[in-house]
Short mmCIF file of C-alpha atoms in Angstrom, two decimals:
data_model
loop_
_atom_site.label_atom_id
_atom_site.label_comp_id
_atom_site.label_asym_id
_atom_site.label_seq_id
_atom_site.Cartn_x
_atom_site.Cartn_y
_atom_site.Cartn_z
CA MET X 1 -25.58 -62.79 29.40
CA ALA X 2 -26.41 -65.38 26.74
CA TYR X 3 -28.83 -64.32 24.03
CA ASP X 4 -30.48 -65.72 20.92
CA ILE X 5 -31.23 -64.09 17.57
CA VAL X 6 -34.77 -64.22 16.18
CA THR X 7 -35.73 -63.23 12.63
CA ASP X 8 -38.51 -63.79 10.10
CA SER X 9 -38.68 -66.30 7.26
CA SER X 10 -38.45 -63.30 4.92
CA ALA X 11 -34.70 -63.19 5.71
CA ASN X 12 -34.35 -65.84 3.01
CA LEU X 13 -31.44 -67.74 4.58
CA THR X 14 -31.07 -71.49 4.28
CA GLU X 15 -31.94 -74.12 6.86
CA GLU X 16 -28.21 -74.85 7.13
CA LEU X 17 -27.36 -71.28 8.13
CA TYR X 18 -30.23 -71.05 10.59
CA ASP X 19 -29.00 -74.26 12.22
CA GLU X 20 -25.33 -73.26 12.15
CA PHE X 21 -26.01 -70.09 14.13
CA GLY X 22 -28.98 -71.27 16.19
CA ILE X 23 -31.25 -68.60 14.70
CA HIS X 24 -34.96 -68.79 15.53
CA VAL X 25 -37.32 -68.15 12.60
CA LEU X 26 -40.84 -66.70 12.73
CA PRO X 27 -42.64 -68.01 9.61
CA LEU X 28 -44.85 -65.74 7.56
CA ARG X 29 -47.86 -67.30 5.83
CA PHE X 30 -49.13 -67.56 2.28
CA MET X 31 -52.44 -68.78 0.93
CA HIS X 32 -53.92 -70.14 -2.29
CA ASN X 33 -57.69 -70.59 -2.44
CA ASP X 34 -58.52 -72.46 0.79
CA GLU X 35 -55.00 -73.75 1.36
CA GLU X 36 -52.74 -72.04 3.91
CA PHE X 37 -49.00 -72.62 4.21
CA VAL X 38 -46.20 -71.34 6.40
CA SER X 39 -43.04 -70.26 4.62
CA TYR X 40 -40.66 -72.01 7.00
CA ARG X 41 -40.82 -75.18 9.06
CA LYS X 42 -37.71 -76.24 10.90
CA GLY X 43 -36.37 -79.48 9.53
CA GLU X 44 -38.58 -79.42 6.43
CA GLN X 45 -37.50 -78.47 2.92
CA THR X 46 -40.24 -76.63 1.03
CA ASP X 47 -40.30 -77.27 -2.72
CA LEU X 48 -39.97 -73.63 -3.74
CA LYS X 49 -39.54 -74.44 -7.42
CA MET X 50 -43.02 -75.98 -7.37
CA PHE X 51 -44.34 -72.77 -5.78
CA PHE X 52 -42.97 -70.65 -8.63
CA ASP X 53 -44.15 -73.18 -11.22
CA ARG X 54 -47.67 -72.82 -9.84
CA MET X 55 -47.40 -69.04 -10.18
CA ARG X 56 -46.31 -69.44 -13.80
CA GLU X 57 -49.41 -71.56 -14.36
CA GLY X 58 -51.62 -68.75 -13.07
CA ALA X 59 -51.98 -69.46 -9.34
CA VAL X 60 -52.43 -66.29 -7.29
CA PHE X 61 -51.15 -66.35 -3.72
CA THR X 62 -51.97 -63.98 -0.89
CA THR X 63 -49.78 -63.46 2.16
CA SER X 64 -50.08 -62.83 5.87
CA LEU X 65 -48.03 -62.13 8.99
CA PRO X 66 -46.75 -64.83 11.34
CA TYR X 67 -49.26 -66.18 13.85
CA PRO X 68 -48.86 -63.90 16.91
CA ASN X 69 -49.28 -66.78 19.37
CA LYS X 70 -46.54 -68.78 17.63
CA SER X 71 -44.19 -65.79 17.68
CA GLU X 72 -44.89 -65.29 21.37
CA GLU X 73 -44.23 -68.97 22.07
CA THR X 74 -40.88 -68.83 20.30
CA ILE X 75 -39.70 -65.72 22.15
CA ARG X 76 -41.08 -66.85 25.50
CA SER X 77 -39.27 -70.19 25.22
CA ILE X 78 -35.94 -68.35 24.89
CA LEU X 79 -36.70 -66.16 27.91
CA ASP X 80 -37.78 -69.16 29.98
CA GLU X 81 -34.39 -70.73 29.31
CA GLY X 82 -32.69 -67.68 30.83
CA ARG X 83 -31.47 -66.04 27.62
CA ASP X 84 -32.02 -62.58 26.21
CA VAL X 85 -33.55 -61.93 22.77
CA LEU X 86 -32.41 -59.89 19.78
CA TYR X 87 -35.11 -59.70 17.10
CA ILE X 88 -33.96 -58.55 13.64
CA GLY X 89 -37.12 -57.90 11.64
CA PHE X 90 -38.53 -57.57 8.13
CA SER X 91 -38.85 -53.98 6.84
CA SER X 92 -41.78 -52.11 8.37
CA GLY X 93 -42.04 -50.33 5.02
CA LEU X 94 -43.14 -53.57 3.37
CA SER X 95 -44.88 -55.57 6.10
CA GLY X 96 -46.53 -55.29 9.50
CA THR X 97 -44.41 -58.20 10.74
CA TYR X 98 -41.84 -56.09 12.60
CA ASP X 99 -44.40 -53.92 14.39
CA GLY X 100 -46.45 -56.97 15.41
CA THR X 101 -43.43 -58.74 16.86
CA ARG X 102 -42.20 -55.57 18.56
CA MET X 103 -45.52 -55.26 20.40
CA ILE X 104 -45.29 -58.89 21.54
CA MET X 105 -41.79 -58.23 22.88
CA GLU X 106 -42.89 -55.10 24.71
CA GLU X 107 -45.58 -57.09 26.51
CA LEU X 108 -43.16 -59.90 27.35
CA ALA X 109 -40.67 -57.38 28.72
CA LYS X 110 -43.18 -56.63 31.49
CA GLU X 111 -43.22 -60.31 32.47
CA TYR X 112 -39.45 -60.74 32.27
CA PRO X 113 -37.98 -57.55 33.76
CA ASP X 114 -34.56 -59.17 34.20
CA ARG X 115 -34.24 -60.14 30.52
CA LYS X 116 -33.10 -57.95 27.64
CA LEU X 117 -35.48 -57.88 24.70
CA LEU X 118 -34.00 -55.80 21.88
CA HIS X 119 -35.54 -55.38 18.45
CA VAL X 120 -34.46 -53.62 15.27
CA ASP X 121 -36.33 -52.83 12.07
CA THR X 122 -33.84 -53.71 9.33
CA LEU X 123 -35.74 -51.65 6.74
CA ALA X 124 -34.61 -54.56 4.58
CA ALA X 125 -36.13 -57.46 2.68
CA ALA X 126 -35.26 -60.94 1.42
CA ALA X 127 -31.54 -61.75 1.55
CA GLY X 128 -30.85 -58.09 2.38
CA GLN X 129 -32.45 -58.76 5.73
CA GLY X 130 -30.62 -62.08 5.67
CA LEU X 131 -27.23 -60.45 5.18
CA LEU X 132 -27.76 -58.26 8.24
CA VAL X 133 -28.88 -61.32 10.22
CA TYR X 134 -25.84 -63.26 9.01
CA ARG X 135 -23.42 -60.52 10.08
CA ALA X 136 -25.18 -60.25 13.45
CA ALA X 137 -24.92 -64.01 13.95
CA LYS X 138 -21.20 -63.92 13.13
CA MET X 139 -20.71 -61.16 15.70
CA ARG X 140 -22.63 -63.14 18.33
CA GLU X 141 -20.52 -66.21 17.55
CA ALA X 142 -17.37 -64.11 18.07
CA GLY X 143 -18.59 -63.07 21.53
CA ALA X 144 -20.07 -59.62 20.90
CA PRO X 145 -22.68 -58.63 23.54
CA ILE X 146 -26.28 -58.13 22.53
CA GLU X 147 -26.14 -54.32 22.75
CA GLU X 148 -23.13 -54.16 20.43
CA VAL X 149 -24.79 -56.37 17.82
CA TRP X 150 -28.03 -54.39 18.04
CA GLN X 151 -26.12 -51.12 17.57
CA TRP X 152 -24.19 -52.52 14.60
CA VAL X 153 -27.42 -53.46 12.80
CA VAL X 154 -28.90 -50.02 13.50
CA ASP X 155 -25.74 -48.27 12.27
CA ASN X 156 -25.32 -50.36 9.11
CA ARG X 157 -28.84 -51.10 7.88
CA LEU X 158 -28.88 -48.06 5.58
CA HIS X 159 -25.59 -49.21 4.05
CA LEU X 160 -27.23 -52.45 2.90
CA ALA X 161 -28.08 -51.85 -0.77
CA HIS X 162 -31.02 -53.67 -2.35
CA TRP X 163 -31.31 -53.77 -6.15
CA PHE X 164 -34.05 -55.81 -7.84
CA THR X 165 -35.36 -56.60 -11.27
CA VAL X 166 -38.43 -58.64 -12.18
CA ASP X 167 -39.29 -60.62 -15.27
CA ASP X 168 -43.03 -59.93 -15.37
CA LEU X 169 -44.50 -56.55 -14.43
CA MET X 170 -47.96 -58.02 -13.87
CA TYR X 171 -46.91 -59.32 -10.44
CA LEU X 172 -45.89 -55.81 -9.42
CA PHE X 173 -49.24 -54.55 -10.70
CA ARG X 174 -51.07 -57.04 -8.48
CA GLY X 175 -49.01 -55.79 -5.55
CA GLY X 176 -49.86 -52.16 -6.32
CA ARG X 177 -46.31 -51.19 -7.38
CA VAL X 178 -47.14 -50.23 -10.98
CA SER X 179 -50.31 -49.31 -12.85
CA ARG X 180 -52.16 -51.74 -15.10
CA THR X 181 -51.26 -49.61 -18.13
CA SER X 182 -47.55 -49.62 -17.24
CA ALA X 183 -47.63 -53.35 -16.63
CA TRP X 184 -49.25 -54.14 -20.00
CA ALA X 185 -47.08 -51.69 -21.91
CA GLY X 186 -43.93 -52.92 -20.24
CA THR X 187 -44.81 -56.52 -21.01
CA LEU X 188 -45.44 -55.79 -24.70
CA LEU X 189 -42.24 -53.76 -25.06
CA LYS X 190 -40.12 -56.17 -22.97
CA ILE X 191 -39.42 -53.41 -20.46
CA LYS X 192 -37.75 -54.62 -17.28
CA PRO X 193 -37.82 -52.35 -14.22
CA VAL X 194 -34.87 -51.85 -11.90
CA LEU X 195 -35.99 -51.19 -8.34
CA HIS X 196 -34.44 -50.72 -4.94
CA VAL X 197 -35.46 -50.58 -1.29
CA ASP X 198 -35.09 -47.03 -0.02
CA ASN X 199 -34.18 -45.61 3.39
CA GLU X 200 -37.75 -46.06 4.58
CA GLY X 201 -37.65 -49.74 3.67
CA LYS X 202 -40.02 -49.35 0.72
CA LEU X 203 -39.66 -50.80 -2.76
CA ILE X 204 -39.15 -47.98 -5.28
CA PRO X 205 -38.89 -48.19 -9.11
CA MET X 206 -35.68 -46.48 -10.24
CA GLN X 207 -35.24 -47.04 -13.97
CA LYS X 208 -36.49 -49.06 -16.93
CA VAL X 209 -34.39 -51.00 -19.42
CA ARG X 210 -35.35 -53.10 -22.40
CA GLY X 211 -34.43 -56.77 -22.12
CA ARG X 212 -33.58 -59.17 -19.34
CA LYS X 213 -29.81 -59.18 -19.76
CA LYS X 214 -29.66 -55.38 -19.66
CA SER X 215 -31.66 -55.37 -16.43
CA ILE X 216 -29.16 -57.74 -14.80
CA ASP X 217 -26.27 -55.65 -16.11
CA ALA X 218 -27.98 -52.63 -14.50
CA LEU X 219 -27.95 -54.35 -11.09
CA PHE X 220 -24.24 -55.01 -11.46
CA LYS X 221 -23.59 -51.40 -12.52
CA GLN X 222 -25.30 -50.18 -9.35
CA MET X 223 -22.91 -52.35 -7.37
CA CYS X 224 -19.90 -51.04 -9.30
CA ASP X 225 -21.00 -47.45 -8.66
CA SER X 226 -21.86 -47.65 -4.96
CA ALA X 227 -20.38 -50.70 -3.21
CA ILE X 228 -18.08 -50.02 -0.27
CA GLN X 229 -14.54 -50.78 -1.37
CA PRO X 230 -12.87 -53.14 -1.25
CA VAL X 231 -15.60 -55.62 -2.15
CA ASP X 232 -12.90 -58.29 -1.94
CA GLY X 233 -13.39 -60.11 1.34
CA SER X 234 -16.98 -58.94 1.82
CA GLU X 235 -20.23 -60.87 1.42
CA VAL X 236 -22.64 -60.53 -1.48
CA PHE X 237 -26.11 -62.05 -1.25
CA ILE X 238 -28.59 -62.83 -4.06
CA SER X 239 -32.26 -63.84 -3.92
CA HIS X 240 -34.06 -65.20 -6.96
CA GLY X 241 -37.47 -66.32 -8.14
CA ASP X 242 -36.40 -69.66 -9.62
CA CYS X 243 -34.00 -68.26 -12.25
CA ILE X 244 -30.70 -69.90 -11.40
CA GLU X 245 -29.13 -69.22 -14.83
CA ASP X 246 -29.55 -65.48 -14.25
CA VAL X 247 -28.01 -65.89 -10.78
CA GLU X 248 -25.00 -67.60 -12.33
CA TYR X 249 -24.63 -64.82 -14.91
CA LEU X 250 -24.76 -62.12 -12.20
CA GLU X 251 -22.39 -64.04 -9.95
CA GLY X 252 -19.98 -64.37 -12.87
CA LEU X 253 -19.94 -60.60 -13.37
CA ILE X 254 -19.21 -60.10 -9.67
CA ARG X 255 -16.45 -62.70 -9.47
CA ASP X 256 -14.78 -61.44 -12.64
CA LYS X 257 -14.33 -58.04 -10.99
CA TRP X 258 -13.83 -58.90 -7.29
CA SER X 259 -13.05 -61.73 -4.90
CA PRO X 260 -15.84 -61.57 -2.32
CA SER X 261 -15.54 -63.79 0.73
CA MET X 262 -18.99 -65.24 -0.02
CA VAL X 263 -21.55 -65.05 -2.81
CA PHE X 264 -24.65 -66.53 -1.20
CA HIS X 265 -27.82 -67.19 -3.16
CA ASN X 266 -31.14 -68.73 -2.30
CA ILE X 267 -34.54 -69.03 -3.96
CA LEU X 268 -37.01 -66.41 -2.72
CA ASP X 269 -39.23 -66.99 0.27
CA PRO X 270 -42.82 -67.52 -1.00
CA VAL X 271 -44.20 -64.52 0.88
CA ILE X 272 -41.94 -62.13 -1.03
CA GLY X 273 -42.05 -64.28 -4.16
CA ALA X 274 -45.85 -64.03 -4.23
CA HIS X 275 -45.56 -60.27 -4.79
CA ALA X 276 -42.45 -60.18 -7.01
CA GLY X 277 -43.09 -63.28 -9.13
CA PRO X 278 -40.99 -65.89 -10.93
CA GLY X 279 -37.85 -64.47 -12.48
CA THR X 280 -37.24 -61.92 -9.74
CA LEU X 281 -33.52 -61.28 -9.24
CA ALA X 282 -32.25 -59.28 -6.26
CA LEU X 283 -28.72 -58.23 -5.39
CA PHE X 284 -27.57 -57.19 -1.90
CA PHE X 285 -24.26 -55.69 -0.84
CA PHE X 286 -22.81 -53.09 1.52
CA ALA X 287 -22.74 -49.64 -0.06
CA ASN X 288 -21.87 -46.07 0.82
CA GLU X 289 -25.61 -45.46 0.86
CA ARG X 290 -28.67 -47.34 -0.30
#
């Protein structure tokens, strides 16, 4: 039976990849003062650099889940066309998006008893979620049935390592990840945190280093220590908060050591970027464990 893949804009893939694989995207929302925006519109290119520039100038953004009625419309349209649905969702440890969409699907399953509606919590964020979606889309393209793809995501989600660093601790303070004292002290001392997403899908501080370059080197060291070998021939994904020079430095470290089949990078989705801030750099790869 034919099926489509649905994910959230937090997956941080490009319009080109969504189109290539026919992936449906549920857009999360972000707000500034009285303005509300959606983080993805099919066929439209959002100026994400301008978004991060506004944050640097002091703009504070809040975020929200996708509109439930829009998510229902998207999923219902697939079912009405006679196809099943595989939803690969944003970590429930960071957002209510997955649980909200799961409940919509459970209600729709009552209306469409002959359709398969499968959902999986990736426990992942940004291009980590995107890497799982990408692999799932490649499997679907190769002819794998919906149950096999669903099972693969379930079996491999805790092998998808997420390692982050941020340039400004004050954004993490606003998001409740560090205390005000830690944020101010870290800023004065040029302390850069290294964080990861744990097995519950939550963002956890792991270590502190002094200086931006050392924080990027720390991400690479985590990959050296834990990546499933061989990295050659595998995909590596990077998300960033408008810091392309740091992306190029990190990619150079990776390519000097290995020959991955793909080093994908994309600027962060605004909903995640609003909490992590400009200068965020995140590395995603398959590891023995998170």
